[in-house]
Short mmCIF file of C-alpha atoms and ligand atoms in Angstrom, two decimals:
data_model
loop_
_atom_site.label_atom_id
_atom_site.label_comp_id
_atom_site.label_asym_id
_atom_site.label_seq_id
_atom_site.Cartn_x
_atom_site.Cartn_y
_atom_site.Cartn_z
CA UNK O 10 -9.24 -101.32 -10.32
CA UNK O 11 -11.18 -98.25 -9.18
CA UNK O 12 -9.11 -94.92 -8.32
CA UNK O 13 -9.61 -94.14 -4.96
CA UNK O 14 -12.33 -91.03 -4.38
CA UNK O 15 -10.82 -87.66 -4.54
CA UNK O 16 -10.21 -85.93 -1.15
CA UNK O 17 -11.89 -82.32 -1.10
CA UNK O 18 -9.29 -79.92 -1.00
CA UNK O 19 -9.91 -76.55 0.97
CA UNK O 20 -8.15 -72.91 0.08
CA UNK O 21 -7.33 -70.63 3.14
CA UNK O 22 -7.02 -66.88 2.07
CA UNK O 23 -5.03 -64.99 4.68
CA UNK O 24 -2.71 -62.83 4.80
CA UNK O 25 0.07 -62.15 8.17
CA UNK O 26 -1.53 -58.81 8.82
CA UNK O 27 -1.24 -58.85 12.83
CA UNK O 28 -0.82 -62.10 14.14
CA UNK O 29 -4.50 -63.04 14.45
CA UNK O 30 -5.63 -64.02 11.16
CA UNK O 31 -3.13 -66.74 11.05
CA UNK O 32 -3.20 -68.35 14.21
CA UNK O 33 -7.24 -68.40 13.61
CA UNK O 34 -6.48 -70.41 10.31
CA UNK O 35 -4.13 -72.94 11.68
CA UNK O 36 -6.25 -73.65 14.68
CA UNK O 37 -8.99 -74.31 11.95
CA UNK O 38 -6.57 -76.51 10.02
CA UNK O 39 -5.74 -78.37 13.00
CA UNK O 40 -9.61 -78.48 14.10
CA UNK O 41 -9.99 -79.85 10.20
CA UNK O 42 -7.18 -82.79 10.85
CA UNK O 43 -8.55 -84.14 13.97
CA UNK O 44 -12.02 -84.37 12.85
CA UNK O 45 -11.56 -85.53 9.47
CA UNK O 46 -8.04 -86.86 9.84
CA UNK O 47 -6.24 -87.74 6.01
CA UNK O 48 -9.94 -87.31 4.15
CA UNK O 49 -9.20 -83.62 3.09
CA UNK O 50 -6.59 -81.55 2.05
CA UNK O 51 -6.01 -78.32 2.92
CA UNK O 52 -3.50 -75.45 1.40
CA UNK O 53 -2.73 -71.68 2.99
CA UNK O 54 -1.81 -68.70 0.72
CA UNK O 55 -1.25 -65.25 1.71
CA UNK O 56 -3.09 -63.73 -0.89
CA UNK O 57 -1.45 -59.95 -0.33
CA UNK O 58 2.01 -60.67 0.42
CA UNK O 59 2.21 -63.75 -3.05
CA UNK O 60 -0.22 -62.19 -5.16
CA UNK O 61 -1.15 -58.41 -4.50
CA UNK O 62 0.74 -56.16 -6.91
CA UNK O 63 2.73 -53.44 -5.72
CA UNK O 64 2.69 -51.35 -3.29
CA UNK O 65 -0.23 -53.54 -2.00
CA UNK O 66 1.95 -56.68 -1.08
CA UNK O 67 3.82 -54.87 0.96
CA UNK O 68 0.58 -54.55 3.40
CA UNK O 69 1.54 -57.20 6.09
CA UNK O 70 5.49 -55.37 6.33
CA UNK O 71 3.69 -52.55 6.54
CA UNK O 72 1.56 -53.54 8.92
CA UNK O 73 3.18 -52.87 12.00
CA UNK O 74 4.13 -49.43 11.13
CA UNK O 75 0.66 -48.58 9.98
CA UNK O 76 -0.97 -49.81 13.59
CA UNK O 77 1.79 -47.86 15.49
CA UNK O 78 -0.34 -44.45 14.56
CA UNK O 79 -3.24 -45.90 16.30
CA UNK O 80 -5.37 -42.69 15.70
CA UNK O 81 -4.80 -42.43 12.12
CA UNK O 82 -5.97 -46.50 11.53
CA UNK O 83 -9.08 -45.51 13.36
CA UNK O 84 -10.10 -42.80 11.47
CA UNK O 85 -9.27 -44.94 8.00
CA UNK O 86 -11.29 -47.81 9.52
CA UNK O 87 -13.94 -45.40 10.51
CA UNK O 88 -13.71 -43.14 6.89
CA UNK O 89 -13.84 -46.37 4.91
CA UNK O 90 -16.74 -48.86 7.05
CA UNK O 91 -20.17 -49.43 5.29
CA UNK O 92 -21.40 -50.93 2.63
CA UNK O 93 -21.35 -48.12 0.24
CA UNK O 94 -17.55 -47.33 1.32
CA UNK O 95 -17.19 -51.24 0.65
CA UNK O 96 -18.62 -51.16 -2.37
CA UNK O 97 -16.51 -48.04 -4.10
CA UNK O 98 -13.57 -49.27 -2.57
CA UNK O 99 -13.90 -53.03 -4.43
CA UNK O 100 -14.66 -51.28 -7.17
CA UNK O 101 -11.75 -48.80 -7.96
CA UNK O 102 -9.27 -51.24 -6.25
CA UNK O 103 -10.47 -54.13 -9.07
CA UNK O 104 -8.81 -52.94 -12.37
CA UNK O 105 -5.61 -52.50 -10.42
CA UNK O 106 -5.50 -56.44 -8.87
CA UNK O 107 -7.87 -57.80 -10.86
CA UNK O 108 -5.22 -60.24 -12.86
CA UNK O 109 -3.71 -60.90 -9.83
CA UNK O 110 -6.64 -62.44 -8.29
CA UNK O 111 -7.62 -64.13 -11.34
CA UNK O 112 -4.36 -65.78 -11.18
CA UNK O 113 -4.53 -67.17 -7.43
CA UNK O 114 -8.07 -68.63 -8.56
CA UNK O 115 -6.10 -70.11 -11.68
CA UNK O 116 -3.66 -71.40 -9.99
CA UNK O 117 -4.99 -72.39 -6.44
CA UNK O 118 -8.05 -75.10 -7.85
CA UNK O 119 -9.95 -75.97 -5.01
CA UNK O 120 -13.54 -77.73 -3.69
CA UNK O 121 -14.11 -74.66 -1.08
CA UNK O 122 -12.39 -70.99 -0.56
CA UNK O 123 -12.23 -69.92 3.19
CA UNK O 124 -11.67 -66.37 3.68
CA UNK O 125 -10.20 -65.54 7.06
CA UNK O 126 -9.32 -61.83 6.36
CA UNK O 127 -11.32 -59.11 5.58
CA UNK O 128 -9.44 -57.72 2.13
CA UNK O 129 -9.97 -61.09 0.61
CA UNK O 130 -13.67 -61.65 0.14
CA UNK O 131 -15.01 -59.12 -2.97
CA UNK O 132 -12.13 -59.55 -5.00
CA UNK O 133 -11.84 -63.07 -4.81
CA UNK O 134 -15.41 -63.54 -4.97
CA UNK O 135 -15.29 -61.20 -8.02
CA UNK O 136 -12.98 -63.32 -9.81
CA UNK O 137 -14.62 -66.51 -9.02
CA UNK O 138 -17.43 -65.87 -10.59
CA UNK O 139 -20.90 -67.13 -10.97
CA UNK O 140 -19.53 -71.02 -11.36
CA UNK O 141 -17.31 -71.54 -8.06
CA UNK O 142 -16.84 -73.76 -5.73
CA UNK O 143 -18.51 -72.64 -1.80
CA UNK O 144 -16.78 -69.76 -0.33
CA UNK O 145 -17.04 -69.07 3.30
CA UNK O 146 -16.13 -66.33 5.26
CA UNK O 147 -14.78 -66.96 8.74
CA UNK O 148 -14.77 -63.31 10.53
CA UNK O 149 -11.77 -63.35 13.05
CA UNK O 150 -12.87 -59.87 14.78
CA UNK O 151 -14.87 -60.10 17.70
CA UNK O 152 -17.77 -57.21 17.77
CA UNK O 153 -16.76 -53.95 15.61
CA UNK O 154 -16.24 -55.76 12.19
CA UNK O 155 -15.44 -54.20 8.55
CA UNK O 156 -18.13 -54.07 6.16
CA UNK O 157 -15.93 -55.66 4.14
CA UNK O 158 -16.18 -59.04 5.70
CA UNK O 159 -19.44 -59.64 4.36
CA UNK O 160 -20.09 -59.47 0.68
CA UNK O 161 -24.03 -61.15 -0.15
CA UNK O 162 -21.88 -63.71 -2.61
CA UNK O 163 -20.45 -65.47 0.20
CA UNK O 164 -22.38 -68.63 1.10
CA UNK O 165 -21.66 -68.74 4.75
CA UNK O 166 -20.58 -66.33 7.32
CA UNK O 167 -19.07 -67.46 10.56
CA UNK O 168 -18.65 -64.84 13.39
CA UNK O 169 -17.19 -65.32 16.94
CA UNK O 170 -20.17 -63.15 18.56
CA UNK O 171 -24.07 -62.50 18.52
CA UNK O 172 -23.36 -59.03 18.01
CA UNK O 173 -21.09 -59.64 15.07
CA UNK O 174 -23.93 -61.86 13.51
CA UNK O 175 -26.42 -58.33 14.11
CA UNK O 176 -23.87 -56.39 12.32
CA UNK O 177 -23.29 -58.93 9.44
CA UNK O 178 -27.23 -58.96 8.99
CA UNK O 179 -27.11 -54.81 9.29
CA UNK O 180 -24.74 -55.29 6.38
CA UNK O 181 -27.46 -56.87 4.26
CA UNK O 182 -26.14 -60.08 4.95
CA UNK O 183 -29.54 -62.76 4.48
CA UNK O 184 -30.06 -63.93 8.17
CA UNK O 185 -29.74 -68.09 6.98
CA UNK O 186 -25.98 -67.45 5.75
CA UNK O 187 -24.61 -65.74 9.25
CA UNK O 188 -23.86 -68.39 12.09
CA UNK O 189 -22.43 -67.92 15.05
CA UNK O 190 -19.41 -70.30 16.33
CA UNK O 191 -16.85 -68.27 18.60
CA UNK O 192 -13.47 -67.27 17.99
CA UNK O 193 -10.99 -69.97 16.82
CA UNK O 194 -8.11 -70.72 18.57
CA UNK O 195 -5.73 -73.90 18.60
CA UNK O 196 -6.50 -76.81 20.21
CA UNK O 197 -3.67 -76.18 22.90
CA UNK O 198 -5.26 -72.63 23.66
CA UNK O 199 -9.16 -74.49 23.74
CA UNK O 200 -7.57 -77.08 26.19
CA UNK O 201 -9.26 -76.84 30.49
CA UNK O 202 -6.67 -74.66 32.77
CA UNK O 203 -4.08 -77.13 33.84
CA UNK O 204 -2.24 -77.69 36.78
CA UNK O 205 -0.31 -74.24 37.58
CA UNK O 206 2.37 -75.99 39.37
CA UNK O 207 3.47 -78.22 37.18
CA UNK O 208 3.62 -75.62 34.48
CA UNK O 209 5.26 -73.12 36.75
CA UNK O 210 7.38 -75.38 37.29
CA UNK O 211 8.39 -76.04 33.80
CA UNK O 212 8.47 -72.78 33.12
CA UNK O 213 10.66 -72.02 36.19
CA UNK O 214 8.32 -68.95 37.08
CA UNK O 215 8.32 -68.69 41.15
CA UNK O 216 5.32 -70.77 42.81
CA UNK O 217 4.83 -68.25 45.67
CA UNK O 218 3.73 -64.95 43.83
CA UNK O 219 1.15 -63.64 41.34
CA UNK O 220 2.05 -63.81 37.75
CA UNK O 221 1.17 -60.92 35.30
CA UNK O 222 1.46 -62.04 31.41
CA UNK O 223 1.70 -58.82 29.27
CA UNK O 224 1.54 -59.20 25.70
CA UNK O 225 0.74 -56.83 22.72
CA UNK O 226 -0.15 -58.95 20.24
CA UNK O 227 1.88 -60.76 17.76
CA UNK O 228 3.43 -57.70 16.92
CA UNK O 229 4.38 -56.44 20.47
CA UNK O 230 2.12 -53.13 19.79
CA UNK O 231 0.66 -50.12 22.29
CA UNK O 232 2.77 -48.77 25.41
CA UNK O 233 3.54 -52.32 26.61
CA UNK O 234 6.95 -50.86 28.37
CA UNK O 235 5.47 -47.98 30.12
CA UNK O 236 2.52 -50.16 31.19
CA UNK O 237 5.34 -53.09 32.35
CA UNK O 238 7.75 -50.09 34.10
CA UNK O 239 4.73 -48.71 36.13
CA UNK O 240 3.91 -52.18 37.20
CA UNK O 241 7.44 -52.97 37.97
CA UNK O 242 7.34 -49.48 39.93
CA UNK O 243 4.07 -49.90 41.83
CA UNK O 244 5.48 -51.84 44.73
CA UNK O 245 3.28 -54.74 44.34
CA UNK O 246 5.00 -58.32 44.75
CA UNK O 247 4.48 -60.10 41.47
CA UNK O 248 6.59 -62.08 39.16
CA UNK O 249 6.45 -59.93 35.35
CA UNK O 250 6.23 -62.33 32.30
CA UNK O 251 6.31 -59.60 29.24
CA UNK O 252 6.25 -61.02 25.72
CA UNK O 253 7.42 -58.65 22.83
CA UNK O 254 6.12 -60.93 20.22
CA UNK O 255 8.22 -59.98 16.56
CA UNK O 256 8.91 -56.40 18.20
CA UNK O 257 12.58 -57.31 18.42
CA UNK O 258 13.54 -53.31 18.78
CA UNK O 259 11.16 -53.26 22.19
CA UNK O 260 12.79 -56.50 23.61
CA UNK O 261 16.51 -55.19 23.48
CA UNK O 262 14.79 -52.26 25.08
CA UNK O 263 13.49 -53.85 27.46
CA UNK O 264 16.14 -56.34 28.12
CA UNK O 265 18.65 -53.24 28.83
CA UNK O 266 16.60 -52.13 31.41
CA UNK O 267 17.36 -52.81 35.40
CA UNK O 268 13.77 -54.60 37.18
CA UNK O 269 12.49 -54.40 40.65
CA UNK O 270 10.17 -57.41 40.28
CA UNK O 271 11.56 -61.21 38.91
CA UNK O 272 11.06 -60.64 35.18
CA UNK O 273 10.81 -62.87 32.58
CA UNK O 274 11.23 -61.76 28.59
CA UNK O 275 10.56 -63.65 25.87
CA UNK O 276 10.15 -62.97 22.38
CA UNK O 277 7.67 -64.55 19.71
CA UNK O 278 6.76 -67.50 22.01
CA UNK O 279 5.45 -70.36 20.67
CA UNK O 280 4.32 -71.47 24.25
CA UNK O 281 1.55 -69.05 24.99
CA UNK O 282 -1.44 -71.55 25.68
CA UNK O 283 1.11 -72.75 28.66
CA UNK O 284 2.01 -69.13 29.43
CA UNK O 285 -2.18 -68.44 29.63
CA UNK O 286 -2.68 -71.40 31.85
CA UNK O 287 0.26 -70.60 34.19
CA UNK O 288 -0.20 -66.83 34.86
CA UNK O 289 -2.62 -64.79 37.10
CA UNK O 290 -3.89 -61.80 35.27
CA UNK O 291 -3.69 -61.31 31.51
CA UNK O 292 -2.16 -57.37 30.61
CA UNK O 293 -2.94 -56.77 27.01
CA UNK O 294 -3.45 -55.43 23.01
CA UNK O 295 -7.49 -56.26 23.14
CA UNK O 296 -6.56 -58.75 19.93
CA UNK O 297 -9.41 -61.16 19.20
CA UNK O 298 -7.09 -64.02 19.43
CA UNK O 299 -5.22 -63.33 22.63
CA UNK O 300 -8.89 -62.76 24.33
CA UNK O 301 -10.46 -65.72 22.95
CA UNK O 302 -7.26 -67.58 24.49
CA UNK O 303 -7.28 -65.53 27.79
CA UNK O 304 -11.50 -66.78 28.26
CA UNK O 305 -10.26 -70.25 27.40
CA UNK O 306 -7.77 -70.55 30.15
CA UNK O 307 -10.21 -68.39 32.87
CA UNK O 308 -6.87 -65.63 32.58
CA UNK O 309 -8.75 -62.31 33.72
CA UNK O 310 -8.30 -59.49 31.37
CA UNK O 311 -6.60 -56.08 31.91
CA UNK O 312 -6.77 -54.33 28.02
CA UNK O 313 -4.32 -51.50 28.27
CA UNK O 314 -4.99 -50.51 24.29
CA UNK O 315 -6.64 -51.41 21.48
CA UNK O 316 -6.43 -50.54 17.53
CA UNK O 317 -9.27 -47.97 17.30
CA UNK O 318 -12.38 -49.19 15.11
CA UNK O 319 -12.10 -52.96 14.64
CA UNK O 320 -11.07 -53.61 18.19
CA UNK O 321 -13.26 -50.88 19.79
CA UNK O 322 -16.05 -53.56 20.46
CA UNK O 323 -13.67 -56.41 21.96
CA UNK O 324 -13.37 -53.96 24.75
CA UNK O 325 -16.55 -53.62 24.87
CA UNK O 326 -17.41 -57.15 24.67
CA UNK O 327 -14.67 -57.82 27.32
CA UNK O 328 -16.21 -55.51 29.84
CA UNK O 329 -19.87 -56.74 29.25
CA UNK O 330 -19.26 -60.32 30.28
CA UNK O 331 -17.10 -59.41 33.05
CA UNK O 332 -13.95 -60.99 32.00
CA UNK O 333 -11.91 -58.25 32.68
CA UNK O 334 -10.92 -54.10 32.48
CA UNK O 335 -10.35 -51.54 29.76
CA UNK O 336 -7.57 -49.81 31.88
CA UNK O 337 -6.03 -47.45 28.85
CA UNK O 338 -3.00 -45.46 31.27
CA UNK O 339 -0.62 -47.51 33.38
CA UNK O 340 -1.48 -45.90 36.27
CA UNK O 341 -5.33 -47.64 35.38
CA UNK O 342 -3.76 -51.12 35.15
CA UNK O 343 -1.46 -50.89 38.31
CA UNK O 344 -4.75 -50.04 40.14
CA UNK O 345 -6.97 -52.91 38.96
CA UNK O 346 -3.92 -55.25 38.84
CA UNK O 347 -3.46 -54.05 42.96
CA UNK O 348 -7.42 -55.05 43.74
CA UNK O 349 -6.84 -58.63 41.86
CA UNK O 350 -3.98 -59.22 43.89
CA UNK O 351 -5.01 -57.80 47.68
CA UNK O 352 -8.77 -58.76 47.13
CA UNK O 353 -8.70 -62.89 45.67
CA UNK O 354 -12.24 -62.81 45.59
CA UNK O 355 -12.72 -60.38 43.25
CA UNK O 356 -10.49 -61.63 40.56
CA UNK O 357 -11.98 -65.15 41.48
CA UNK O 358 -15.12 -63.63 40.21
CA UNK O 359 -14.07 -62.41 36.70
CA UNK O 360 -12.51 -66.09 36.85
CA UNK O 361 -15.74 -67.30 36.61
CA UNK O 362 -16.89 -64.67 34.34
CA UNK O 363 -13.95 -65.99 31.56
CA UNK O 364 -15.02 -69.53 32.11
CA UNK O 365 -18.92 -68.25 31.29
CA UNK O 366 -17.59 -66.56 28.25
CA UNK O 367 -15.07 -68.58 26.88
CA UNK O 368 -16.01 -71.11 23.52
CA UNK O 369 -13.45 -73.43 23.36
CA UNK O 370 -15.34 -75.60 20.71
CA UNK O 371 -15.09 -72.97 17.93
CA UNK O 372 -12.09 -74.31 15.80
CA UNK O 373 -13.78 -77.81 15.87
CA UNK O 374 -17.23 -76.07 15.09
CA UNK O 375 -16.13 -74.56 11.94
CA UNK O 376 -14.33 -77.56 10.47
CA UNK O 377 -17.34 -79.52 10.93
CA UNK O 378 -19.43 -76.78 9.06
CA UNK O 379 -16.78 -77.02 6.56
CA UNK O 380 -16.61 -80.57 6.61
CA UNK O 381 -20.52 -81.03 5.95
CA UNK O 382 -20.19 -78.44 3.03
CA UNK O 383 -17.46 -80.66 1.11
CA UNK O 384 -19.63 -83.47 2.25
CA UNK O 385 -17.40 -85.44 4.39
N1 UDP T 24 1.04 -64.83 19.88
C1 UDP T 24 1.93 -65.90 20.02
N2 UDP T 24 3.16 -65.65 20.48
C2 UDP T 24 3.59 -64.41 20.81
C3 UDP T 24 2.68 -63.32 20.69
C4 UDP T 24 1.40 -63.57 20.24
O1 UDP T 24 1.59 -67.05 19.71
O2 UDP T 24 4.72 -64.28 21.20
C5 UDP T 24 -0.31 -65.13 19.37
C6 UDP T 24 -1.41 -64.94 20.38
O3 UDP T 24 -1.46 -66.05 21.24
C7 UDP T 24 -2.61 -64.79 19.42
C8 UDP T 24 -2.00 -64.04 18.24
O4 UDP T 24 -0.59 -64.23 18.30
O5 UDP T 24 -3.06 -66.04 18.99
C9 UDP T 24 -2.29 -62.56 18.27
O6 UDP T 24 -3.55 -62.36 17.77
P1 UDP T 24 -4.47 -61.17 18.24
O7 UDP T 24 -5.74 -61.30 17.46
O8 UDP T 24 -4.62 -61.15 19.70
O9 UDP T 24 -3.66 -59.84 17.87
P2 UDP T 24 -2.94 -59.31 16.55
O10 UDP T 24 -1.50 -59.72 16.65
O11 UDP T 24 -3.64 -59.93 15.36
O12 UDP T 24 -3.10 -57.83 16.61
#
């Protein structure tokens, strides 16, 4: 009897720094499983926090605390962005985790590599070496991306924007490698607006006022309670939904406090694609992920901070397709949040805009790609 064919089986490098990098490789995973169903496996590592040696797998703890200095990130991003800062920092990093990437190669054999983070591609690329399987790069920020997401190895690049694709090619990346396919998000979050109602309802948000979603990311990051307190403050009739994400501290904080407005708290929710659908205006971190979701579900967009350097250009990619505001002091947000509400027209417009902008195909985009590549 013959043995059945072997499926192709697909290695995700990620790693949990911020929230975005691995909610943009499960939604591919799930694209991957309802395209191709059983006929591929697929396996996630987080190649700092498993296999970086010390201090360096300590990154996505770290993390948080790092981001909270916004400033100081910007200027490293800034200091260490081009391809000649790339290149010297692959190559004094490599005797220091070179066995340790060896080792994930060694013991992670796969048809195809897919790099979703931007630390992953040179070393792992490097350790490959010349006979590999494909290795493709999906870039999960929006506009102002590392040079180190593209390395010339890689066979494919996939980037969320038209600008990102400009950059990759600035980069030295060859023109055929660098598609562009959106931002990818689950299938929930890629899903039409539904019925606010019902999902009101559900929720048991009130029906008979505006709803303002704040979020800071996965991480609960930026002055999300000032911004929510000068909301709550403004005199404006709205129902408050404020996610903290895994910022436990900020949600006691928060929970303490005494609110003008209904409030609703929740902590890492696993519900936001519902939350999205059932709110008014979006108050947020400009994270790749939560904007790609915010575009999917028409949400318009107040960004009340952003990590300097990689998420300078979502702003700016926010504000040039009119799907919402870079509103950086509370007093900013209350005002733009005050027009939405008073004047329905005019958030009715940026509406549109989100609905322009918004690709809700891109998770199911890039598992085809990958798909054709392990020839399925
Ligand atoms: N998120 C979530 N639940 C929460 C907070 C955030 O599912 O309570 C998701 C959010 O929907 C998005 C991701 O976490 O998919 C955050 O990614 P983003 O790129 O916006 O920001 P990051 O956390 O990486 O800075």
């Amino acid at each position: 009897m013959n043995n059945p064919p072997k499926k192709p089986h697909i290695l995700f490098l990620f790693s949990d720094t911020g929230g975005g990098h691995r909610a943009a490789c499960e939604a591919i995973l799930e694209a991957l499983k309802l395209e191709f169903g059983e006929s591929v496996t697929t396996e996630m590592v987080d190649f700092l926090k498993d296999y970086a040696p010390p201090p360096y797998n300590h990154l996505p703890e770290f993390y948080p605390e790092m981001v909270r200095v916004p400033e100081l990130w910007g200027v490293g991003f800034h200091i260490s962005d081009g391809r000649r800062q790339a290149r010297l920092m692959t190559s004094t990093l490599w005797p220091i985790v070179r066995r340790a990437a060896r080792r994930l190669v060694r013991e992670h054999l796969s048809d195809m590599l897919v790099s979703v983070h931007p630390l992953a591609n040179s070393f792992l690329l490097k350790a490959l070496g010349k006979n590999r399987p494909p290795f493709i790069t999906v870039v999960t920020d929006m506009v102002s991306t590392h040079a180190l997401w593209f390395d010339q190895r890689a066979d494919l690049i996939l980037v969320p924007t038209e600008i990102a694709r400009q950059r990759a090619i600035e980069y030295t990346m060859l023109p055929e490698k660098v598609r562009v396919v959106g931002q990818p998000v689950s299938e929930s979050c890629s899903a039409p607006p539904g019925d606010k109602i019902i999902l009101r309802d559900g929720l048991n948000w009130p029906q008979d006022k505006k709803i303002v979603l704040l979020i800071g990311g996965g991480e609960g990051m930026g002055p999300l309670a000032e911004t929510a307190r000068a909301i709550d403050k403004s005199g404006l009739d709205v129902g408050l939904v404020i996610v903290t994400g895994r910022n436990a501290r900020l949600k006691a904080q928060l929970q303490a406090e005494t609110w003008e407005n209904q409030t609703f708290l929740y902590g890492f929710t696993h519900d936001m694609p519902c939350f999205m659908r059932a709110a008014d205006v979006l108050v947020s971190k400009a994270g790749p992920g939560t904007i790609a979701e915010a575009l999917n579900a028409a949400l318009p967009i107040i960004l009340y901070a952003k990590l300097p350097g990689q998420e300078d250009g979502n702003v700016s990619f926010v504000e040039h397709v009119g799907a919402g505001i870079w509103a950086p002091e509370p007093l900013q947000v209350v005002r733009t949040l005050t027009r939405w509400v008073c004047r329905p027209g005019e958030r009715d417009r940026v509406v549109e805009n989100c609905r322009r902008a918004a690709r809700p195909q891109a998770a199911r985009t890039i598992a085809r790609i990958l798909g054709e590549q392990v020839g399925l």
